[in-house]
Coordinates of C-alpha atoms and ligand atoms in Angstrom, one line a residue:
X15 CA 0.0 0.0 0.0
X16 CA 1.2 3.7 -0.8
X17 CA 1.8 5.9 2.0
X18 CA 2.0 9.7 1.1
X19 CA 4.4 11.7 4.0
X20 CA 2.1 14.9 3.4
X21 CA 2.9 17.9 5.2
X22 CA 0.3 20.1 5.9
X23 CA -0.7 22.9 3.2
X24 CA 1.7 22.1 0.8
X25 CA 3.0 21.1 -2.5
X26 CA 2.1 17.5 -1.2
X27 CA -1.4 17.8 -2.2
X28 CA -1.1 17.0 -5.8
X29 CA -0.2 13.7 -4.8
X30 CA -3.2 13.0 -3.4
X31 CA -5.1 14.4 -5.8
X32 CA -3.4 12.4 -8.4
X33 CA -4.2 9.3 -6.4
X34 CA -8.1 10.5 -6.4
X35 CA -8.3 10.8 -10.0
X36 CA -6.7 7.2 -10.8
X37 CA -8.9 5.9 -7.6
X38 CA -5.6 4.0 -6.3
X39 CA -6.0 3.5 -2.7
X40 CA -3.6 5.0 -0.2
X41 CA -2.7 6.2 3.4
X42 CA -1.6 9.6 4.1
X43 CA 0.9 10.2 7.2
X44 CA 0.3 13.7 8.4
X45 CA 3.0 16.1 8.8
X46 CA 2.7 20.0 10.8
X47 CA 4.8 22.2 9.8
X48 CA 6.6 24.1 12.7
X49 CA 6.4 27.9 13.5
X50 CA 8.9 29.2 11.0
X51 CA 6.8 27.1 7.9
X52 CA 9.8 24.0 8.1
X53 CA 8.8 20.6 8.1
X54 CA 9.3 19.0 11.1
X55 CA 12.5 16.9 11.9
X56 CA 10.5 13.7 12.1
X57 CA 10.0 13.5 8.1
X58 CA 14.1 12.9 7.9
X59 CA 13.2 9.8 9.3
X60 CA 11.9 8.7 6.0
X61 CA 13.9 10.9 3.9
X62 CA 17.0 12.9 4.6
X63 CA 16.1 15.4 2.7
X64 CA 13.2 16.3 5.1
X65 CA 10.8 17.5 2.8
X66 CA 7.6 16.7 1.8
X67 CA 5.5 14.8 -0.3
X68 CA 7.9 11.6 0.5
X69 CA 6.0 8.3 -1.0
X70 CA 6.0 4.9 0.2
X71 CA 5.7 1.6 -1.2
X72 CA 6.8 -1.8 0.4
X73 CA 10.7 -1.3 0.8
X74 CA 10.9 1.7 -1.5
X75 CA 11.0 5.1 -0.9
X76 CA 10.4 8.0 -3.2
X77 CA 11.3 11.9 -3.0
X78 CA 10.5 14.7 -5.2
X79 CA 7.1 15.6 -6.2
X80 CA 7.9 14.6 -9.9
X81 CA 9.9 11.3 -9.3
X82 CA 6.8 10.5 -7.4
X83 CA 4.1 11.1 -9.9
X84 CA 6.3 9.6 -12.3
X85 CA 6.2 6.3 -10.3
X86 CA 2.6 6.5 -9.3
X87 CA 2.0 6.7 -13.3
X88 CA 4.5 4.3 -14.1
X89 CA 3.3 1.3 -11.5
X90 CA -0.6 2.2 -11.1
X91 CA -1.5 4.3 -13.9
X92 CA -2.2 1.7 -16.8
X93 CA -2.0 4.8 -19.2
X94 CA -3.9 7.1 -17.4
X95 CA -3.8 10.9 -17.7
X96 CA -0.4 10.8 -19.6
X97 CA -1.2 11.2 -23.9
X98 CA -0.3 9.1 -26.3
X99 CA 3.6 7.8 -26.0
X100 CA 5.6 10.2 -28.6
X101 CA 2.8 12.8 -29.2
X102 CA 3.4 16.5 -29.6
X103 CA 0.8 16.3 -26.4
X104 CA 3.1 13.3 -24.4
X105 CA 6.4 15.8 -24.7
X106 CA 4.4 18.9 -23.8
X107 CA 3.0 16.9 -20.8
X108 CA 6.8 15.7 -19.9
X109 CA 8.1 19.6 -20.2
X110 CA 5.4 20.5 -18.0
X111 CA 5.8 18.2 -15.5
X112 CA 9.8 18.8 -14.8
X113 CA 9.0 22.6 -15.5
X114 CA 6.9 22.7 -12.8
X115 CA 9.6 22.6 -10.2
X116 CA 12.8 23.3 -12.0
X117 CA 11.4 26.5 -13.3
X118 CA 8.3 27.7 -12.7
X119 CA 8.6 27.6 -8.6
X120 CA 12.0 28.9 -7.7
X121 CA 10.9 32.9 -8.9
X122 CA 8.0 31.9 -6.9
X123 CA 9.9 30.7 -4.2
X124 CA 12.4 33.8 -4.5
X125 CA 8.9 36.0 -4.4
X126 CA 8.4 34.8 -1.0
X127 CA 12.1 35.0 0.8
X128 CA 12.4 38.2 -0.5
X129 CA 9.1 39.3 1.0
X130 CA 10.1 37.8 4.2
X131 CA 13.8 38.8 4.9
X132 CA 12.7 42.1 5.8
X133 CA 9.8 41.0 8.3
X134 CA 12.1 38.7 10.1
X135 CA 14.8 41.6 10.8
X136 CA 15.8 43.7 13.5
X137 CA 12.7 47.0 13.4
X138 CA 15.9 49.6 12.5
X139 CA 16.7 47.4 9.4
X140 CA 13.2 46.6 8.1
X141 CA 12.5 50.0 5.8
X142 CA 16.2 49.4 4.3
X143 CA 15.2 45.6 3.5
X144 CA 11.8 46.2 2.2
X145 CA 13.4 48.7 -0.1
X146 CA 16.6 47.2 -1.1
X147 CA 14.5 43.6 -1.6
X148 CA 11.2 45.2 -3.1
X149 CA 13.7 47.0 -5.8
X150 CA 15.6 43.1 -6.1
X151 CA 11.9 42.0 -6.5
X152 CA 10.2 44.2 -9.1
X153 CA 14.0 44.7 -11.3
X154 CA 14.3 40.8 -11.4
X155 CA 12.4 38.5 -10.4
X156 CA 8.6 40.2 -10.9
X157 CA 9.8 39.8 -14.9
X158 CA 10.8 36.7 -14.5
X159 CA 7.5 35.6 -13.1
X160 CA 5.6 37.7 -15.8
X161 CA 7.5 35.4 -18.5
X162 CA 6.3 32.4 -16.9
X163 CA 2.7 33.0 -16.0
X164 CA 2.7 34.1 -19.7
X165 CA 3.7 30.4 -21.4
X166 CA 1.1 29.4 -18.8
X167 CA -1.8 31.3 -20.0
X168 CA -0.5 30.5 -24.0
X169 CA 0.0 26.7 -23.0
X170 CA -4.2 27.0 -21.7
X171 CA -5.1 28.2 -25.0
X172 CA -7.4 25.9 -27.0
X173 CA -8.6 23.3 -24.7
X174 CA -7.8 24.6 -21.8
X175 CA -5.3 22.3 -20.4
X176 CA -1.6 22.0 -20.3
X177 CA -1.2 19.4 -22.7
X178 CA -3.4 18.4 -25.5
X179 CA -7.0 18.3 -25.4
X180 CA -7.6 16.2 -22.0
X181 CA -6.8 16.8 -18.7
X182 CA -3.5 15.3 -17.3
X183 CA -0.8 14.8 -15.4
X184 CA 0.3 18.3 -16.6
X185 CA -2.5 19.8 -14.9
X186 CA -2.0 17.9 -11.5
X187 CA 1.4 19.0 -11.8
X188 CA 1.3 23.0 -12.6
X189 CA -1.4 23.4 -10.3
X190 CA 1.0 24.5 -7.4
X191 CA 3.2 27.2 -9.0
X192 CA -0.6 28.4 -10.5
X193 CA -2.1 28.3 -7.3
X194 CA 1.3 30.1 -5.5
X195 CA 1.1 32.5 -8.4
X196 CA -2.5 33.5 -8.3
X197 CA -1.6 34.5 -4.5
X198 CA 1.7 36.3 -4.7
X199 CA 0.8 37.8 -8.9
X200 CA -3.0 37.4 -9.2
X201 CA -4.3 36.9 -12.6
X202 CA -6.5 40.1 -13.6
X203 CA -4.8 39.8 -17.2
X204 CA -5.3 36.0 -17.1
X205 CA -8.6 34.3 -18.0
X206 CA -7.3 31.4 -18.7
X207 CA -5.5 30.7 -15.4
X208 CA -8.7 31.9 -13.8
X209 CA -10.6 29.6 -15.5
X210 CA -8.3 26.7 -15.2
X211 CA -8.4 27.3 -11.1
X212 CA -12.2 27.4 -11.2
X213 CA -12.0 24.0 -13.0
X214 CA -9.8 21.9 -11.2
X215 CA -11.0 23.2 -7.7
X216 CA -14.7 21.6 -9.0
X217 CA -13.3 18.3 -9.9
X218 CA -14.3 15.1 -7.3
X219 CA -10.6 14.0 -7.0
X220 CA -9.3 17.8 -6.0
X221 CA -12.1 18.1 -3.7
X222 CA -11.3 14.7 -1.9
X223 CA -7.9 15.1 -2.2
X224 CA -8.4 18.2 0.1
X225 CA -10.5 15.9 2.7
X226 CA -7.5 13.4 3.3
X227 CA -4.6 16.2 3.0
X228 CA -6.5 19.2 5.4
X229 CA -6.7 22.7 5.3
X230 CA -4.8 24.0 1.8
X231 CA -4.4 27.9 1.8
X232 CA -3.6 27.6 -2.1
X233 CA -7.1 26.4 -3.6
Ligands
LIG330 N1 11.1 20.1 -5.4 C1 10.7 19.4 -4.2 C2 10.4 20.4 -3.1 C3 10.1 19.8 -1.8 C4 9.8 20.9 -0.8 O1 10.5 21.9 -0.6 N2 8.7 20.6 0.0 C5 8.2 21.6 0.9 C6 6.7 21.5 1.0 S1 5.9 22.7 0.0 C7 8.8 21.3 2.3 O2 8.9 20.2 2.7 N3 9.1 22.4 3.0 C8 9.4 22.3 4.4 C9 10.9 22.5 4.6 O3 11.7 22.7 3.7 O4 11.3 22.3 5.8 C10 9.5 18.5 -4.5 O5 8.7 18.9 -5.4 O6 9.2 17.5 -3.9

């Protein structure tokens, strides 16, 4: 039997949503994440890395979110919510699901250390961070971040999903950076992303997925 190491309102979720949509039955070990947002030290028990989603199956253990939906594909999947081996769809589907971490969250990720340098420091040095940082923030990385939500919102033209016509593992997979982004960006110039949001969040599997992971701040 799977085990998904979730920690709480996090990137973990699409696991568990990916496991609702291919109705593959799995347990889900609970993780709280400690004041400062870290995982706690128990999940380098089953992973030195520490982080979270971790998978488990029999004697095998599984990081990175991708690794893992790769596996849960490759073992349970039958064909399922990947496109057709060797299609213009099956290699936009594989760029999206490495892009989704390698590229698409680490502005994201930069979005939200720079916001929070400044509220962790000394009072005296705050208006000298938020300045200094905020500047860091809208010369480089805000453009960054505008370059990516744009090849989102052209990838969602035409049926609406990431790759091809259908809904797939794409989706499951670019849902976190588009959920992060329509929280730190918003997408007032993006009807697409809006519209993919509303769509997923109505879907069975994401709402169940939700029940056996807790609260998520990001849908
Ligand atoms: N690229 C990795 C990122 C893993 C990661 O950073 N997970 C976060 C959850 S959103 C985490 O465990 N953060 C807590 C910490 O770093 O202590 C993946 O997709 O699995």
């Amino acid at each position: 039997m799977i085990t998904i190491h979730h920690l709480n309102n996090s990137r973990s979720q699409r696991v568990l949503w990916l496991l609702e949509e291919l109705e593959v039955p799995y347990e889900v070990k609970r993780y709280q994440r400690t004041k400062r947002l870290q995982a706690p030290d128990e999940l380098k028990q089953v992973h030195p890395l520490g982080k979270s989603p971790v998978l488990t199956d029999g004697g095998r253990t599984i990081a990175e979110t991708g690794t893992i939906v790769e596996y849960i594909l490759d073992r349970y999947g039958n064909g399922r919510l990947m496109p057709e081996h060797g299609t213009e769809a099956y290699w936009q589907a594989r760029h999206f699901l490495h892009y989704a971490e390698g590229s698409a969250m680490p502005p994201l990720l930069m979005t939200l250390v720079l916001g929070r340098i400044p509220e962790e420091a000394p009072f005296f040095l705050k208006p000298l961070l938020k300045a200094t940082l905020g500047k860091a923030q809208s010369a480089f990385v805000r453009p960054q971040l505008d370059l990516h939500i744009a090849h989102w919102e052209d990838a969602l033209k035409g049926a609406g999903w990431f790759a091809g016509d259908a809904f797939s593992v794409a989706d499951v997979m670019m849902s976190f950076p588009v959920e992060a982004a329509a929280q730190r960006v918003g997408y007032d110039n993006h009807p697409l992303l809006r519209d993919f949001l509303r769509r997923i969040h109505d879907r069975p599997a994401f709402r169940q997925g939700l029940k056996r992971g807790g609260p998520y701040d990001y849908a």
